[in-house]
PDB file of C-alpha atoms in Angstrom:
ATOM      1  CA  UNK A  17       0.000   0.000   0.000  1.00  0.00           C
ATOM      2  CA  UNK A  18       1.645   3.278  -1.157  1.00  0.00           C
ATOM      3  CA  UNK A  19       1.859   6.219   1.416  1.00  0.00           C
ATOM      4  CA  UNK A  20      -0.970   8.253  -0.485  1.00  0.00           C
ATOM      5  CA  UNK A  21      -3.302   4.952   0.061  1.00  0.00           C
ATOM      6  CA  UNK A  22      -2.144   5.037   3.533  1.00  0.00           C
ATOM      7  CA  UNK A  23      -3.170   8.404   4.369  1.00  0.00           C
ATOM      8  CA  UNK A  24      -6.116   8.871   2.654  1.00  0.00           C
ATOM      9  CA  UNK A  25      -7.796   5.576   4.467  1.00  0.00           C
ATOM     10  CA  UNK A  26      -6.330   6.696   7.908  1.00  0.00           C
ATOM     11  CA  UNK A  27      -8.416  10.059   6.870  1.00  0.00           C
ATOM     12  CA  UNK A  28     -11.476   8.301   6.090  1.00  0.00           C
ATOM     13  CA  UNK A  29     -13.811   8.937   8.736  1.00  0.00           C
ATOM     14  CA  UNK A  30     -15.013   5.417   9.130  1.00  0.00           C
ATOM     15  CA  UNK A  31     -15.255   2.630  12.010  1.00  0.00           C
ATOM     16  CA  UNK A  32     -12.233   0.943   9.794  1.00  0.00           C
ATOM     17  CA  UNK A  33     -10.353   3.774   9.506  1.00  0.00           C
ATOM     18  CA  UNK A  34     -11.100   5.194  13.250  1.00  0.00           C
ATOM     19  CA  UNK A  35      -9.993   1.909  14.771  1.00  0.00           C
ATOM     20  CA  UNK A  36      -7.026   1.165  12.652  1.00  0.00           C
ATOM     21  CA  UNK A  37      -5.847   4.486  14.291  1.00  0.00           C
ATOM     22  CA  UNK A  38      -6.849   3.775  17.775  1.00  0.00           C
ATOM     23  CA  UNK A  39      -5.159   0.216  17.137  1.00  0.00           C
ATOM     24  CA  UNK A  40      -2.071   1.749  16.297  1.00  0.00           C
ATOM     25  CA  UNK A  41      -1.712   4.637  18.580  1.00  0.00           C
ATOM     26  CA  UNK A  42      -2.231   1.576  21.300  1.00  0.00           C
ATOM     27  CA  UNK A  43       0.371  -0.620  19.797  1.00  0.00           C
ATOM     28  CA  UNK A  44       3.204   2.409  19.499  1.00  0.00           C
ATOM     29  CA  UNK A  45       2.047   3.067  23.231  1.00  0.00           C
ATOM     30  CA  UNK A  46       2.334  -0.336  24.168  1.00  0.00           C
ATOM     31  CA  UNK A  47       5.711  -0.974  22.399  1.00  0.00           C
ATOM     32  CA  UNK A  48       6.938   2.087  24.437  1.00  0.00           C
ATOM     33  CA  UNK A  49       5.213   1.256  27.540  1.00  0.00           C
ATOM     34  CA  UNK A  50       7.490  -1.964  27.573  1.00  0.00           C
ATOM     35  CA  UNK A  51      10.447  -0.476  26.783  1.00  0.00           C
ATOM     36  CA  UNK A  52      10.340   1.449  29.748  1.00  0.00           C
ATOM     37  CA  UNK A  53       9.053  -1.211  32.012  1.00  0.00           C
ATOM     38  CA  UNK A  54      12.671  -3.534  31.117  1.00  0.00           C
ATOM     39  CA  UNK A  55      14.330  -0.133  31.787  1.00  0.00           C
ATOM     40  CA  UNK A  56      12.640   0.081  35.234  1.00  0.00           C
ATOM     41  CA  UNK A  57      13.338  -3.630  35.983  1.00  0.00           C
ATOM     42  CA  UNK A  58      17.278  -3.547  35.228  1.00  0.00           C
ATOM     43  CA  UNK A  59      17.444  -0.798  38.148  1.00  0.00           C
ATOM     44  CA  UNK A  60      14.481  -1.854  40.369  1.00  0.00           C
ATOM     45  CA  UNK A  61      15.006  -5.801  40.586  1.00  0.00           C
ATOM     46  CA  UNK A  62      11.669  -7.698  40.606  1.00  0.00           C
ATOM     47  CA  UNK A  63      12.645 -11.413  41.422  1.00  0.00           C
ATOM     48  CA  UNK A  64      14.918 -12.853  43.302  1.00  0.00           C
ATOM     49  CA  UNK A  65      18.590 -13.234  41.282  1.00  0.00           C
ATOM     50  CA  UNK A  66      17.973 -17.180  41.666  1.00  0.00           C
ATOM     51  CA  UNK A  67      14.527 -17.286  40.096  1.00  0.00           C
ATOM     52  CA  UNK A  68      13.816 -17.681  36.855  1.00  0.00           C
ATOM     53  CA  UNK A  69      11.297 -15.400  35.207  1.00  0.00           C
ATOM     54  CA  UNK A  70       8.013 -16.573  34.304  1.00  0.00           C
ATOM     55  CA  UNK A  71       8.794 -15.582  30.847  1.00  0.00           C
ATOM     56  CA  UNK A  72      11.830 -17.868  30.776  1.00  0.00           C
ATOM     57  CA  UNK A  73       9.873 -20.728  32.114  1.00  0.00           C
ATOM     58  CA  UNK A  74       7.823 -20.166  29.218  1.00  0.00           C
ATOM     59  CA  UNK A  75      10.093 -19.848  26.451  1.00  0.00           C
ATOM     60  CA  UNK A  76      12.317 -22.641  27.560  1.00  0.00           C
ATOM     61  CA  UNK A  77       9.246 -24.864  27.600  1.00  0.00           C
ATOM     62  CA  UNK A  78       8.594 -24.246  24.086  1.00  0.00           C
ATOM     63  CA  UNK A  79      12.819 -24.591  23.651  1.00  0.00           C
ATOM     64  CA  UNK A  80      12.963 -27.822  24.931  1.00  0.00           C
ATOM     65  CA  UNK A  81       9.955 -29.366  23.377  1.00  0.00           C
ATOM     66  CA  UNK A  82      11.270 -28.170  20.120  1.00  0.00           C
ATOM     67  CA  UNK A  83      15.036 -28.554  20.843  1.00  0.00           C
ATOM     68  CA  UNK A  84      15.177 -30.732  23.613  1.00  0.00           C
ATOM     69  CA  UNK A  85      17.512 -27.751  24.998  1.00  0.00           C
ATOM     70  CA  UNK A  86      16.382 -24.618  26.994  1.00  0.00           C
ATOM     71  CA  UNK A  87      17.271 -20.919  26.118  1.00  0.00           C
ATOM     72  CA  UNK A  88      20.971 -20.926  26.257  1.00  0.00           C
ATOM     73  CA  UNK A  89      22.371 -18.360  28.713  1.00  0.00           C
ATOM     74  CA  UNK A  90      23.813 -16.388  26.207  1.00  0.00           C
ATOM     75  CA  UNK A  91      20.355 -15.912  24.846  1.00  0.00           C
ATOM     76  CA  UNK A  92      18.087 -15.183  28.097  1.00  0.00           C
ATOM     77  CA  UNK A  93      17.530 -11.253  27.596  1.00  0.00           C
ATOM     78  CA  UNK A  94      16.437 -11.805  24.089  1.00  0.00           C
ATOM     79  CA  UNK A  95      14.249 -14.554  24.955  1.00  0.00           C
ATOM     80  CA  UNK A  96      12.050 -12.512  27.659  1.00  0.00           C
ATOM     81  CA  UNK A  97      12.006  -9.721  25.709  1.00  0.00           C
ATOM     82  CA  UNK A  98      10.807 -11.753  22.838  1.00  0.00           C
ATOM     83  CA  UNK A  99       7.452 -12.747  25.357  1.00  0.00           C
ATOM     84  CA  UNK A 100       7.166  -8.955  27.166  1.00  0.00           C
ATOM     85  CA  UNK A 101       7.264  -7.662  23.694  1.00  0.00           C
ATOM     86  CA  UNK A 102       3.982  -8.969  21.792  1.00  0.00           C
ATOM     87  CA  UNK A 103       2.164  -9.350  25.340  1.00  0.00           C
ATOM     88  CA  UNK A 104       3.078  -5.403  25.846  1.00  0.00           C
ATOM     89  CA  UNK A 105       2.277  -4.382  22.680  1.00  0.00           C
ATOM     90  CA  UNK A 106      -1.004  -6.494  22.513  1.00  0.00           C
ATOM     91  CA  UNK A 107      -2.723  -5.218  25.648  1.00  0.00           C
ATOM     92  CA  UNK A 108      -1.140  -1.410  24.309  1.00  0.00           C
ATOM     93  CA  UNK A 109      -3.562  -2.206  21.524  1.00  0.00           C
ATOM     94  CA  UNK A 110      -6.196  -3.277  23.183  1.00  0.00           C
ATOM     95  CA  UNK A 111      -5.756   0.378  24.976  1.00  0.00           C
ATOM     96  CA  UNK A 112      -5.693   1.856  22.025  1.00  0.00           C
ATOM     97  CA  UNK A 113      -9.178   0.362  20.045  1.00  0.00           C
ATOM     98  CA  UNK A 114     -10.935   0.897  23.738  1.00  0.00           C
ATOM     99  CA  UNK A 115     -10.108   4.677  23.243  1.00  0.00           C
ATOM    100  CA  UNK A 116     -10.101   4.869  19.673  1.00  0.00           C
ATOM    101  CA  UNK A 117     -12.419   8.052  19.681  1.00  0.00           C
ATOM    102  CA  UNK A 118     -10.716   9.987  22.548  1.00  0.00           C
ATOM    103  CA  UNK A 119      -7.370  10.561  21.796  1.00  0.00           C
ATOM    104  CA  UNK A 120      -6.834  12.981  24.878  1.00  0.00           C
ATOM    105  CA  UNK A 121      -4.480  11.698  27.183  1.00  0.00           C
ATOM    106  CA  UNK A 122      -5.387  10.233  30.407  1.00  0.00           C
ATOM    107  CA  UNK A 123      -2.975   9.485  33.354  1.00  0.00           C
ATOM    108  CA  UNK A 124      -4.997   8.125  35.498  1.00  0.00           C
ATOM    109  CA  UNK A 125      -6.514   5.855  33.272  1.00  0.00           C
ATOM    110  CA  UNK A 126      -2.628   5.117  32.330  1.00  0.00           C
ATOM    111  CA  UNK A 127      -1.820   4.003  35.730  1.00  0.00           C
ATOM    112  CA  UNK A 128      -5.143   1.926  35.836  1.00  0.00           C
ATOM    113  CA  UNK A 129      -4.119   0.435  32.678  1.00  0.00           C
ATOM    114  CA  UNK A 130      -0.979  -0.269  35.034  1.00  0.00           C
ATOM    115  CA  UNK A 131      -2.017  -1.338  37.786  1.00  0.00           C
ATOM    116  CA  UNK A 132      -4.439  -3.970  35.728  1.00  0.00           C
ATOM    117  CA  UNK A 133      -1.862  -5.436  34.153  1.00  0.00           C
ATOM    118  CA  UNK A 134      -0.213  -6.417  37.365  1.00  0.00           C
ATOM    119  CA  UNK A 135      -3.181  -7.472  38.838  1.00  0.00           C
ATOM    120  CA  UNK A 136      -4.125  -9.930  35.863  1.00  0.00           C
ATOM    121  CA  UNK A 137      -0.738 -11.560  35.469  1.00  0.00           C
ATOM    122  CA  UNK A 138       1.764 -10.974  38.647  1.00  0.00           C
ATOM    123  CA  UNK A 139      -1.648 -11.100  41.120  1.00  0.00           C
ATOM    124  CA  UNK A 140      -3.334 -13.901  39.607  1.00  0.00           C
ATOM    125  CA  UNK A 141      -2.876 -15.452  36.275  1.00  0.00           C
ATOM    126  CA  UNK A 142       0.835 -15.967  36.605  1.00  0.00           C
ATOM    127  CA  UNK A 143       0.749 -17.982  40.126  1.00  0.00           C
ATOM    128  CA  UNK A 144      -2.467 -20.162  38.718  1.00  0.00           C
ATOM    129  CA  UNK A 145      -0.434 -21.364  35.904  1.00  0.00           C
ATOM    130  CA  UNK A 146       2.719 -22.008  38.204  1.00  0.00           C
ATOM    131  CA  UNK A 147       5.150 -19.409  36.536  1.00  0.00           C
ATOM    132  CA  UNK A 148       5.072 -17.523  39.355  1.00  0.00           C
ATOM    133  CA  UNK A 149       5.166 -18.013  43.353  1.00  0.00           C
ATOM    134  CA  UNK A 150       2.289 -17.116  45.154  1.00  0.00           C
ATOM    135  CA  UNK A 151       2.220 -13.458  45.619  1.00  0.00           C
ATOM    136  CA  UNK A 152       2.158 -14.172  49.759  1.00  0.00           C
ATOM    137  CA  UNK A 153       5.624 -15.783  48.902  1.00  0.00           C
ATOM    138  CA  UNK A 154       6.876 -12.962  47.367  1.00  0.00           C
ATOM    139  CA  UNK A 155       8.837 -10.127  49.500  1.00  0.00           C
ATOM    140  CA  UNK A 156       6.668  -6.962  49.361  1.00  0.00           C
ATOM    141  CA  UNK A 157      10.051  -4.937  48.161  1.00  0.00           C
ATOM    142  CA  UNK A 158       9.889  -6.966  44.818  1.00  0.00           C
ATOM    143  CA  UNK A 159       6.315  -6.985  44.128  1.00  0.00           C
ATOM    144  CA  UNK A 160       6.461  -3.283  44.418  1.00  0.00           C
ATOM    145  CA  UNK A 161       9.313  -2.838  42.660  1.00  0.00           C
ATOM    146  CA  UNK A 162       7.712  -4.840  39.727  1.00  0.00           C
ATOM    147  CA  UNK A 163       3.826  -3.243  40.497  1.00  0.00           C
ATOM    148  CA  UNK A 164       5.834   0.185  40.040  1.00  0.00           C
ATOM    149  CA  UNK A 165       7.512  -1.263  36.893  1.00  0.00           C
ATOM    150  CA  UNK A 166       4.081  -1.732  35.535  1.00  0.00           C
ATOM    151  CA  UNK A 167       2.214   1.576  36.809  1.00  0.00           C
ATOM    152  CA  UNK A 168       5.018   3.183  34.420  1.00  0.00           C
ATOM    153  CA  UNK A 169       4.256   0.694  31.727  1.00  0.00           C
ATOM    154  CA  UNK A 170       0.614   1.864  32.007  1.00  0.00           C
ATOM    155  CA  UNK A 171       1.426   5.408  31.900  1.00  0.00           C
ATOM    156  CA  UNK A 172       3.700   5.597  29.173  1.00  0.00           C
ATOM    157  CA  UNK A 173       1.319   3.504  26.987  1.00  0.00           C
ATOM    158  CA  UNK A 174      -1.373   6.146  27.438  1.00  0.00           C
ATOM    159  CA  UNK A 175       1.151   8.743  27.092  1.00  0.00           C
ATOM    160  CA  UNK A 176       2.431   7.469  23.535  1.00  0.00           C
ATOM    161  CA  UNK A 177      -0.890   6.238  22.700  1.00  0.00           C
ATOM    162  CA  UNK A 178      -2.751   9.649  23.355  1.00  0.00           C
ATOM    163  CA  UNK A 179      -0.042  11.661  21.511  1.00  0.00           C
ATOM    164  CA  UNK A 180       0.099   9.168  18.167  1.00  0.00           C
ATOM    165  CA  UNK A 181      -3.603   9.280  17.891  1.00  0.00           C
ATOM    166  CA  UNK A 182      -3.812  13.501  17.878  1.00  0.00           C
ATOM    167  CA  UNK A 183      -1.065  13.188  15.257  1.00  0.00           C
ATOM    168  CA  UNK A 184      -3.240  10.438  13.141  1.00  0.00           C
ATOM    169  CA  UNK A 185      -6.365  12.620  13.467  1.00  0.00           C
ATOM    170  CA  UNK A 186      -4.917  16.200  12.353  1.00  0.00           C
TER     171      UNK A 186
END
């Protein structure tokens, strides 16, 4: 699709076109959002240094079954980025269709956004599955550190998201 195709159905003032740019404000916003979270966690740790990340445990699942071999060390940063990536941008998408017609930015509903995220994978989701320890098991220092890591994921993806989707509708 040629740049002039590009802009003039982003223009189009259609349910499409309105989504497509709520879908990629949210997606910019969430790509962002998770850059700065792995900032935040390589200052603030959020595990234990002899636990393995529930992203690890996931991707050397899938390595062995496929290899027979887990993520070799050398590759460990790569690999958990390769899971906080898509799941970051995904839910920054899902932001960015909810809000598709009000591109104003929000921080409060950032650090909601934030906060929710935590709540549905560090809280819950993450210990049901067994990726995780129970979040009684965890010291409070850590699960702040990583709650905090998320408020600013939040933020930031509202922050990016609001500003690409004023730019996509002038």
């Amino acid at each position: 699709m040629s740049n002039t195709a590009l802009s003039t159905w982003l223009e189009k003032d259609t349910m499409a076109s309105t989504a497509s740019r709520g879908v990629i404000s949210g997606v910019l916003g969430g790509l962002a959002g998770t850059i700065v979270k792995a900032a935040i966690e390589r200052v603030l740790p959020v595990r234990n240094p002899d636990t393995t990340s529930a992203q690890l445990k996931l991707v050397d699942g899938i390595s062995e079954k496929l290899t027979g071999e887990p993520i070799s060390a050398s590759n460990r940063d790569l690999a958990e980025q390769l899971v906080n990536i898509p799941i970051g941008v995904s839910l920054g998408a899902s932001l960015g269709y909810a809000k598709k017609d009000r591109p104003e930015t929000n921080l409060v509903e950032g650090a909601l956004f934030g906060t929710t995220a935590y709540l549905a994978t560090h809280e819950t989701s993450l210990p049901l599955m067994g990726l995780e320890e129970a979040p009684k098991d965890i010291p409070v220092k850590l699960q702040a550190n990583e709650f905090l890591a998320h408020v600013a994921f939040g933020v930031t993806a509202e922050l990016v998201r609001g500003w690409v989707a004023r730019r996509l509708d002038d």
